[in-house]
Short mmCIF file of C-alpha atoms in Angstrom, two decimals:
data_model
loop_
_atom_site.label_atom_id
_atom_site.label_comp_id
_atom_site.label_asym_id
_atom_site.label_seq_id
_atom_site.Cartn_x
_atom_site.Cartn_y
_atom_site.Cartn_z
CA MET A 1 18.54 2.55 -26.56
CA ASN A 2 16.36 1.43 -29.46
CA ASP A 3 15.95 -2.03 -27.93
CA LEU A 4 14.52 -0.94 -24.56
CA ILE A 5 11.04 -2.19 -25.37
CA PHE A 6 12.33 -5.73 -25.87
CA ARG A 7 13.05 -5.94 -22.14
CA LEU A 8 9.30 -6.20 -21.57
CA ASP A 9 7.54 -9.49 -20.93
CA PRO A 10 6.96 -11.20 -24.32
CA ALA A 11 3.20 -11.45 -23.65
CA LEU A 12 3.07 -7.70 -23.00
CA GLN A 13 5.12 -7.07 -26.13
CA HIS A 14 2.48 -8.99 -28.08
CA LEU A 15 -0.31 -6.78 -26.67
CA LEU A 16 1.59 -3.60 -27.45
CA ALA A 17 2.38 -4.78 -30.98
CA ARG A 18 -1.32 -5.37 -31.55
CA ALA A 19 -2.04 -1.83 -30.30
CA ALA A 20 0.57 -0.42 -32.69
CA GLU A 21 -1.03 -2.28 -35.60
CA LEU A 22 -4.60 -1.23 -34.81
CA ALA A 23 -4.06 2.44 -33.89
CA PRO A 24 -3.36 3.76 -37.43
CA ALA A 25 -6.82 2.64 -38.56
CA ILE A 26 -8.28 5.50 -36.50
CA ASP A 27 -5.34 7.86 -37.16
CA ALA A 28 -3.91 7.31 -33.69
CA THR A 29 -0.33 6.95 -32.48
CA VAL A 30 0.47 5.11 -29.26
CA TRP A 31 3.44 5.78 -26.97
CA LEU A 32 4.78 3.86 -23.99
CA VAL A 33 5.38 6.52 -21.35
CA GLY A 34 6.13 7.28 -17.72
CA GLY A 35 7.44 4.96 -15.06
CA VAL A 36 7.70 1.92 -17.31
CA VAL A 37 10.16 3.69 -19.61
CA ARG A 38 12.13 4.94 -16.60
CA ASP A 39 12.32 1.46 -15.09
CA LEU A 40 13.32 -0.10 -18.41
CA LEU A 41 16.27 2.29 -18.49
CA LEU A 42 17.20 1.33 -14.94
CA GLU A 43 16.70 -2.38 -15.72
CA LEU A 44 14.23 -2.66 -12.84
CA PRO A 45 11.28 -5.08 -12.70
CA ILE A 46 8.20 -3.76 -14.45
CA GLY A 47 5.00 -3.67 -12.42
CA ARG A 48 1.47 -4.46 -13.50
CA ASP A 49 0.54 -0.84 -14.32
CA ILE A 50 1.37 0.16 -17.90
CA ASP A 51 0.88 3.75 -19.13
CA LEU A 52 0.18 4.46 -22.80
CA ALA A 53 -0.17 7.95 -24.25
CA VAL A 54 -2.40 8.20 -27.31
CA GLU A 55 -2.33 10.86 -29.99
CA GLY A 56 -5.89 10.34 -31.15
CA ASP A 57 -9.29 9.20 -29.91
CA VAL A 58 -8.73 7.28 -26.66
CA ASN A 59 -12.36 6.29 -26.24
CA GLN A 60 -12.52 4.67 -29.67
CA LEU A 61 -9.09 3.04 -29.32
CA ALA A 62 -9.95 1.62 -25.90
CA SER A 63 -12.97 -0.19 -27.35
CA ILE A 64 -10.89 -1.56 -30.22
CA LEU A 65 -8.06 -2.75 -27.96
CA ALA A 66 -10.30 -4.29 -25.31
CA GLU A 67 -11.95 -6.41 -27.99
CA ALA A 68 -8.68 -7.31 -29.71
CA TRP A 69 -6.92 -8.16 -26.46
CA GLY A 70 -9.85 -9.94 -24.86
CA GLY A 71 -9.63 -7.54 -21.93
CA GLN A 72 -12.14 -5.53 -19.93
CA ILE A 73 -12.56 -1.77 -19.86
CA ALA A 74 -12.39 -1.06 -16.12
CA ALA A 75 -12.85 2.71 -16.37
CA ARG A 76 -13.48 5.55 -18.81
CA HIS A 77 -13.12 9.27 -18.10
CA PRO A 78 -14.03 11.10 -21.33
CA PRO A 79 -13.47 14.63 -19.91
CA PHE A 80 -9.84 13.73 -19.29
CA GLY A 81 -9.43 11.48 -22.31
CA THR A 82 -8.50 8.42 -20.27
CA ALA A 83 -9.49 4.76 -20.12
CA THR A 84 -8.24 1.69 -18.30
CA ILE A 85 -8.13 -1.84 -19.70
CA VAL A 86 -7.48 -4.90 -17.53
CA ILE A 87 -5.97 -7.84 -19.38
CA ASP A 88 -4.33 -10.83 -17.68
CA GLN A 89 -2.01 -9.48 -14.96
CA TRP A 90 -1.76 -5.99 -16.44
CA VAL A 91 -3.68 -2.79 -15.85
CA ILE A 92 -3.15 -0.68 -18.97
CA ASP A 93 -3.99 3.02 -18.70
CA LEU A 94 -4.59 4.94 -21.92
CA ALA A 95 -4.46 8.73 -21.81
CA GLN A 96 -4.87 11.18 -24.64
CA THR A 97 -1.79 13.33 -25.10
CA ARG A 98 -2.72 16.75 -23.77
CA THR A 99 -1.90 20.04 -22.21
CA GLU A 100 -3.24 21.00 -18.80
CA ARG A 101 -4.35 24.23 -17.17
CA TYR A 102 -4.92 24.46 -13.43
CA PRO A 103 -7.34 27.32 -12.67
CA HIS A 104 -6.61 27.06 -8.94
CA PRO A 105 -3.98 25.30 -6.82
CA ALA A 106 -4.57 21.60 -6.08
CA VAL A 107 -7.69 21.23 -8.26
CA LEU A 108 -8.07 18.85 -11.17
CA PRO A 109 -6.89 20.38 -14.45
CA GLU A 110 -8.68 21.54 -17.55
CA VAL A 111 -7.24 19.54 -20.45
CA GLN A 112 -6.87 20.02 -24.18
CA PRO A 113 -5.55 17.51 -26.77
CA ALA A 114 -1.96 18.17 -27.78
CA PRO A 115 0.97 16.40 -29.48
CA ILE A 116 3.25 14.10 -27.49
CA ALA A 117 5.95 16.75 -27.11
CA LEU A 118 3.61 19.10 -25.24
CA ASP A 119 2.22 16.18 -23.26
CA LEU A 120 5.68 15.34 -21.95
CA HIS A 121 6.27 18.97 -20.98
CA ARG A 122 3.17 19.01 -18.72
CA ARG A 123 4.37 16.02 -16.66
CA ASP A 124 5.88 16.14 -13.20
CA TYR A 125 9.54 15.08 -13.25
CA SER A 126 12.00 14.73 -16.10
CA ILE A 127 12.55 11.04 -15.34
CA ASN A 128 8.81 10.45 -15.91
CA ALA A 129 8.73 12.42 -19.17
CA MET A 130 10.30 9.94 -21.57
CA ALA A 131 8.44 7.97 -24.22
CA ILE A 132 8.83 5.23 -26.83
CA ARG A 133 6.53 5.20 -29.87
CA LEU A 134 4.95 1.81 -30.48
CA ALA A 135 5.52 0.45 -33.95
CA ALA A 136 5.04 -3.08 -35.22
CA ALA A 137 5.58 -5.24 -38.27
CA HIS A 138 4.27 -8.77 -38.84
CA GLY A 139 2.82 -8.91 -35.34
CA GLN A 140 6.06 -7.95 -33.61
CA LEU A 141 7.27 -4.70 -32.08
CA VAL A 142 10.07 -3.02 -33.98
CA PRO A 143 12.90 -0.99 -32.36
CA MET A 144 12.14 2.68 -31.85
CA PRO A 145 14.34 5.40 -30.36
CA LEU A 146 13.80 6.78 -26.90
CA PHE A 147 12.02 10.14 -27.04
CA ASP A 148 13.73 12.22 -24.35
CA LEU A 149 13.15 15.90 -24.95
CA LEU A 150 13.63 16.97 -21.34
CA GLY A 151 16.82 15.30 -20.21
CA GLY A 152 15.39 12.39 -18.22
CA VAL A 153 18.25 10.05 -19.16
CA ALA A 154 20.87 12.49 -17.89
CA ASP A 155 18.94 13.07 -14.67
CA LEU A 156 18.68 9.34 -14.05
CA ALA A 157 22.39 8.94 -14.63
CA ASP A 158 23.11 11.70 -12.12
CA ARG A 159 20.44 10.46 -9.66
CA ARG A 160 18.71 13.83 -9.92
CA LEU A 161 15.04 14.55 -9.20
CA ARG A 162 13.99 17.55 -11.28
CA LEU A 163 10.59 19.17 -11.65
CA LEU A 164 9.71 20.35 -15.13
CA HIS A 165 8.17 23.75 -14.47
CA SER A 166 8.05 26.37 -11.77
CA GLN A 167 4.33 26.03 -10.93
CA SER A 168 4.33 22.25 -10.83
CA LEU A 169 3.66 21.82 -7.09
CA ARG A 170 1.16 24.68 -6.97
CA ASP A 171 -0.80 23.00 -9.75
CA ASP A 172 -0.66 19.50 -8.27
CA PRO A 173 0.77 19.12 -4.75
CA THR A 174 0.52 15.32 -4.99
CA ARG A 175 3.68 15.61 -7.08
CA MET A 176 5.54 16.20 -3.81
CA LEU A 177 4.33 12.85 -2.55
CA ARG A 178 5.24 11.08 -5.78
CA GLY A 179 8.59 12.82 -5.68
CA VAL A 180 9.46 11.62 -2.20
CA ARG A 181 8.56 8.05 -3.17
CA LEU A 182 10.76 8.27 -6.27
CA ALA A 183 13.62 9.86 -4.36
CA SER A 184 13.51 7.16 -1.70
CA ARG A 185 13.09 4.20 -4.03
CA LEU A 186 15.69 5.28 -6.61
CA ASN A 187 18.09 7.14 -4.31
CA LEU A 188 17.52 10.49 -6.02
CA ILE A 189 18.39 13.98 -4.78
CA PRO A 190 16.27 17.00 -5.76
CA ASP A 191 18.16 19.62 -7.72
CA GLU A 192 18.39 23.09 -6.20
CA ALA A 193 15.32 24.48 -7.98
CA THR A 194 13.20 21.43 -7.10
CA ALA A 195 14.25 21.53 -3.45
CA ALA A 196 13.31 25.21 -3.32
CA GLN A 197 9.91 24.51 -4.90
CA ILE A 198 9.20 21.78 -2.35
CA ASP A 199 10.12 24.09 0.50
CA ASP A 200 7.98 26.91 -0.89
CA ALA A 201 5.01 24.60 -1.51
CA LEU A 202 5.13 23.28 2.04
CA LYS A 203 5.30 26.80 3.46
CA ALA A 204 2.34 27.78 1.29
CA GLY A 205 0.33 24.83 2.69
CA TYR A 206 -0.53 23.37 -0.71
CA LEU A 207 -0.84 19.83 0.69
CA ALA A 208 -3.70 21.01 2.90
CA LEU A 209 -5.61 22.06 -0.23
CA LEU A 210 -5.79 18.48 -1.50
CA THR A 211 -8.88 16.41 -0.83
CA PRO A 212 -8.40 13.62 1.74
CA GLU A 213 -9.13 11.10 -1.01
CA ARG A 214 -6.18 12.27 -3.12
CA ILE A 215 -3.81 12.23 -0.15
CA GLN A 216 -5.04 8.81 0.89
CA THR A 217 -4.33 7.42 -2.58
CA GLU A 218 -0.75 8.63 -2.28
CA LEU A 219 -0.41 7.24 1.27
CA CYS A 220 -1.62 3.82 0.12
CA LEU A 221 0.94 3.92 -2.70
CA THR A 222 3.58 4.68 -0.07
CA LEU A 223 2.60 1.57 1.89
CA ALA A 224 3.01 -0.44 -1.32
CA GLU A 225 6.60 0.77 -1.79
CA PRO A 226 9.46 -1.75 -1.34
CA ASP A 227 10.55 0.20 1.77
CA PRO A 228 7.68 2.40 2.95
CA ALA A 229 9.53 3.24 6.16
CA ALA A 230 12.33 4.84 4.16
CA VAL A 231 9.77 6.94 2.29
CA VAL A 232 8.29 8.22 5.54
CA ALA A 233 11.75 8.95 6.93
CA LEU A 234 12.61 11.01 3.85
CA ALA A 235 9.22 12.76 3.88
CA ASP A 236 9.88 13.74 7.48
CA ARG A 237 13.26 15.19 6.55
CA TRP A 238 11.57 17.18 3.80
CA GLY A 239 9.03 18.48 6.33
CA MET A 240 5.94 16.81 4.88
CA THR A 241 4.67 14.28 7.40
CA HIS A 242 2.97 16.60 9.89
CA GLN A 243 0.95 18.18 7.06
CA LEU A 244 -0.33 14.74 6.04
CA ILE A 245 -0.95 13.19 9.46
CA PRO A 246 -0.58 15.45 12.52
CA GLY A 247 1.67 13.77 15.05
CA LEU A 248 3.48 11.60 12.51
CA GLY A 249 7.24 11.99 12.46
CA TRP A 250 10.41 9.96 12.28
CA THR A 251 11.85 9.04 15.70
CA PRO A 252 14.53 6.68 17.06
CA ALA A 253 11.73 4.53 18.53
CA LEU A 254 10.15 4.18 15.09
CA THR A 255 13.54 3.26 13.65
CA ASP A 256 13.96 0.55 16.29
CA ARG A 257 10.54 -1.03 15.84
CA LEU A 258 10.86 -1.15 12.07
CA ALA A 259 14.30 -2.73 12.47
CA ARG A 260 12.68 -5.38 14.70
CA TYR A 261 10.07 -5.94 12.02
CA ARG A 262 12.76 -6.46 9.37
CA ARG A 263 14.71 -8.86 11.62
CA ASP A 264 11.50 -10.73 12.52
CA GLU A 265 13.21 -12.88 15.15
CA TYR A 266 9.97 -14.66 16.08
CA GLY A 267 8.60 -15.25 12.58
CA ILE A 268 5.55 -13.02 13.06
CA ALA A 269 5.78 -11.01 9.81
CA PRO A 270 4.18 -13.63 7.50
CA LEU A 271 1.06 -13.79 9.69
CA ALA A 272 -0.40 -10.41 8.61
CA PRO A 273 -0.28 -8.17 5.51
CA ALA A 274 2.94 -6.16 5.53
CA GLU A 275 1.30 -2.87 4.53
CA VAL A 276 -1.18 -3.12 7.41
CA VAL A 277 1.47 -3.90 10.03
CA ILE A 278 3.80 -1.18 8.75
CA ALA A 279 0.94 1.33 8.82
CA GLY A 280 0.33 0.40 12.45
CA LEU A 281 4.00 0.74 13.35
CA LEU A 282 4.17 4.17 11.73
CA LEU A 283 1.07 5.34 13.59
CA TYR A 284 1.79 3.67 16.93
CA ASP A 285 3.09 6.79 18.72
CA LEU A 286 0.13 8.97 17.72
CA SER A 287 -2.20 9.87 20.56
CA ASP A 288 -5.74 8.51 20.72
CA THR A 289 -6.97 11.93 19.58
CA GLU A 290 -4.58 11.99 16.62
CA LEU A 291 -5.57 8.46 15.60
CA ALA A 292 -9.23 9.44 15.82
CA MET A 293 -8.46 12.38 13.51
CA VAL A 294 -6.89 9.99 10.99
CA LEU A 295 -10.03 7.85 11.07
CA GLN A 296 -12.20 10.93 10.63
CA ARG A 297 -10.19 12.49 7.82
CA TYR A 298 -9.44 9.45 5.65
CA HIS A 299 -11.74 6.79 4.29
CA LEU A 300 -9.22 4.05 4.98
CA PRO A 301 -9.26 0.45 3.79
CA THR A 302 -11.19 -1.71 6.23
CA ALA A 303 -8.10 -3.61 7.40
CA ILE A 304 -6.26 -0.44 8.40
CA ARG A 305 -9.36 1.18 9.91
CA ASP A 306 -9.96 -1.92 12.04
CA LEU A 307 -6.31 -1.97 13.07
CA ILE A 308 -6.38 1.66 14.25
CA ASN A 309 -9.55 1.09 16.26
CA ASP A 310 -8.05 -2.03 17.84
CA LEU A 311 -4.74 -0.31 18.46
CA ILE A 312 -6.35 2.48 20.46
CA ARG A 313 -7.66 -0.15 22.88
CA LEU A 314 -4.89 -2.74 22.84
CA ARG A 315 -1.94 -0.48 23.58
CA ARG A 316 -3.64 0.45 26.88
CA LEU A 317 -3.33 -3.19 27.93
CA THR A 318 0.45 -3.60 27.92
CA ALA A 319 0.57 -3.72 31.74
CA ALA A 320 -2.14 -6.40 31.80
CA ILE A 321 -0.24 -8.45 29.21
CA VAL A 322 2.97 -8.31 31.23
CA ALA A 323 1.08 -9.15 34.44
CA ALA A 324 -0.70 -12.19 32.95
CA THR A 325 0.09 -15.24 35.10
CA SER A 326 -1.14 -17.94 32.72
CA PRO A 327 -1.68 -18.61 29.03
CA SER A 328 -5.45 -18.48 29.53
CA GLU A 329 -5.23 -15.04 31.10
CA LEU A 330 -3.15 -13.78 28.17
CA ASP A 331 -5.57 -15.40 25.73
CA HIS A 332 -8.48 -13.64 27.42
CA THR A 333 -6.71 -10.28 26.91
CA LEU A 334 -5.61 -10.80 23.29
CA GLN A 335 -8.43 -12.90 21.83
CA PRO A 336 -10.65 -9.92 20.84
CA TYR A 337 -7.93 -8.40 18.63
CA GLY A 338 -6.84 -9.17 15.08
CA VAL A 339 -3.51 -10.74 14.23
CA ALA A 340 -2.23 -7.56 12.55
CA THR A 341 -2.90 -5.45 15.65
CA ILE A 342 -1.15 -7.96 17.91
CA ALA A 343 1.77 -8.05 15.45
CA VAL A 344 2.05 -4.25 15.69
CA LEU A 345 2.14 -4.50 19.49
CA HIS A 346 4.75 -7.26 19.19
CA TYR A 347 7.18 -5.08 17.21
CA ALA A 348 6.37 -1.81 18.96
CA THR A 349 7.07 -2.95 22.53
CA ASP A 350 10.01 -4.32 24.50
CA THR A 351 10.62 -7.49 26.49
CA PRO A 352 8.70 -9.45 27.72
CA ILE A 353 5.73 -8.60 25.48
CA PRO A 354 7.29 -9.91 22.23
CA GLN A 355 7.92 -13.33 23.80
CA LEU A 356 4.33 -13.50 25.05
CA THR A 357 2.72 -12.29 21.84
CA ALA A 358 4.88 -14.67 19.78
CA ARG A 359 3.71 -17.69 21.80
CA TYR A 360 0.13 -16.51 21.55
CA LEU A 361 0.25 -15.97 17.78
CA HIS A 362 2.16 -19.16 16.98
CA GLU A 363 0.73 -21.54 19.56
CA TRP A 364 -1.92 -20.58 22.07
CA ARG A 365 -4.49 -18.99 19.75
CA PHE A 366 -4.73 -22.27 17.81
CA LEU A 367 -5.11 -24.52 20.85
CA ARG A 368 -8.45 -26.31 21.02
CA PRO A 369 -9.82 -28.40 23.93
CA PRO A 370 -10.10 -32.19 23.48
CA LEU A 371 -13.91 -31.98 23.53
CA ASN A 372 -16.32 -29.97 21.40
CA GLY A 373 -19.96 -28.98 21.89
CA ASP A 374 -21.31 -32.32 20.66
CA ASP A 375 -19.06 -34.14 23.13
CA LEU A 376 -20.34 -32.00 25.99
CA ARG A 377 -23.96 -32.70 25.03
CA GLU A 378 -23.24 -36.46 25.12
CA LEU A 379 -21.91 -35.95 28.64
CA GLY A 380 -25.24 -34.44 29.66
CA VAL A 381 -24.69 -30.71 29.16
CA ALA A 382 -27.84 -29.12 27.80
CA PRO A 383 -27.60 -26.59 24.95
CA GLY A 384 -27.54 -23.06 26.23
CA PRO A 385 -25.37 -20.65 28.21
CA GLN A 386 -23.87 -23.39 30.39
CA LEU A 387 -22.52 -25.25 27.38
CA GLY A 388 -20.81 -22.14 26.04
CA ARG A 389 -19.35 -21.29 29.45
CA LEU A 390 -17.99 -24.83 29.91
CA LEU A 391 -16.39 -24.79 26.45
CA ARG A 392 -14.63 -21.52 27.26
CA GLU A 393 -13.48 -22.75 30.66
CA LEU A 394 -12.36 -26.10 29.21
CA ARG A 395 -10.25 -24.24 26.64
CA ALA A 396 -8.70 -22.17 29.43
CA ALA A 397 -7.93 -25.33 31.41
CA THR A 398 -6.34 -26.83 28.28
CA LEU A 399 -4.23 -23.71 27.68
CA ASP A 400 -2.98 -23.84 31.29
CA GLY A 401 -2.10 -27.54 31.07
CA LEU A 402 -4.76 -28.63 33.56
CA VAL A 403 -6.41 -30.76 30.87
CA THR A 404 -4.14 -32.67 28.50
CA ASP A 405 -6.25 -35.33 26.79
CA ARG A 406 -9.79 -36.50 26.16
CA ILE A 407 -10.05 -38.62 29.32
CA ALA A 408 -8.89 -35.76 31.51
CA ALA A 409 -11.31 -33.44 29.72
CA GLU A 410 -14.27 -35.74 30.35
CA GLN A 411 -13.33 -35.98 34.04
CA TRP A 412 -13.06 -32.18 34.19
CA VAL A 413 -16.55 -31.75 32.69
CA ARG A 414 -18.09 -34.25 35.10
CA GLN A 415 -16.49 -32.44 38.03
CA GLN A 416 -17.89 -29.12 36.83
CA LEU A 417 -21.36 -30.60 36.44
CA ALA A 418 -21.19 -32.20 39.87
CA THR A 419 -20.06 -28.94 41.43
CA SER A 420 -22.82 -26.94 39.76
CA SER A 421 -25.54 -29.39 40.84
CA SER A 422 -24.44 -29.59 44.49
#
């Protein structure tokens, strides 16, 4: 396993080799740690987030590396010995190797510098507690053995999710949320002790001790998963979902609508961000009161907050959508709502709504009348409320096929003016 690091992108290898060459000047040692090492072992694609553990002065090393790499220091947190450098497509997090002490459940830890071996022991799961020391010669990384004190390789081979110490979830309940994402994504099964700890932590209500901001960060990471629906389904089986969002649970209806989203028979999926639509589908069955509680508790991204507010109103209009007798009537109902909200309604409801929403999203919302405001002014319409009303009515007539070309549109405008003046 000495060649694992050579599976990285060559440009990233170059950055890490430079770090390995510069660190000894300040008596520092740098290790590649965490999810990147795990994914290298599994031969999975490596994301943009790279974790480096530093035995030494992180603050000083961050300044040296940012200058050498031509990157930007995006964040520094001296009390925790961490810094973040953004360079090209990578976000590289540096953290001083440390021990942690949690004075109370679910609070941020008190940290003390420590060697890499102790740093790995304080981590969450064995599969995240492996490291590779960075070493370089002549500007190139050199092979280094995998540092696996805690059996992460064996657990990966056996598809086992194993917590590293008995107070892990008391100290940091977000580890439950990371664990369910890992278990879903990598098809892992908690060992007996880990399963018992999860059950005990849920019964003790540790998730409720977390700040909304910390839970929200984990929920957003869930939406970024390759299959966020599978994560929620597993979290529901573990008994977590109702502690995160009251009313949220896995149901056959949710299974069906997410299956419709994956099939995407009408080609709606590319029209809106996947994480926003999936969030809406997961939340669709919550009551108005429960959705309002989500808005109150979490400081959500604007796109998801807007979707929830729209969803509360739009899902009351399903009868009006079905009863619409013309494209213009449907347009009048749907026009105030964003594409993502309409896409959620499309996948969450049965025939005939999906056919109607598909035509609206692909065709009718783009339809423009043959004449614009300047054209109407040339026909004698004065600027003001009448012009706006005629433009709206002309668009409706175009949607309904009553006006098909410029000549017909001009005739329609003249008839409206004649009618209004008589």
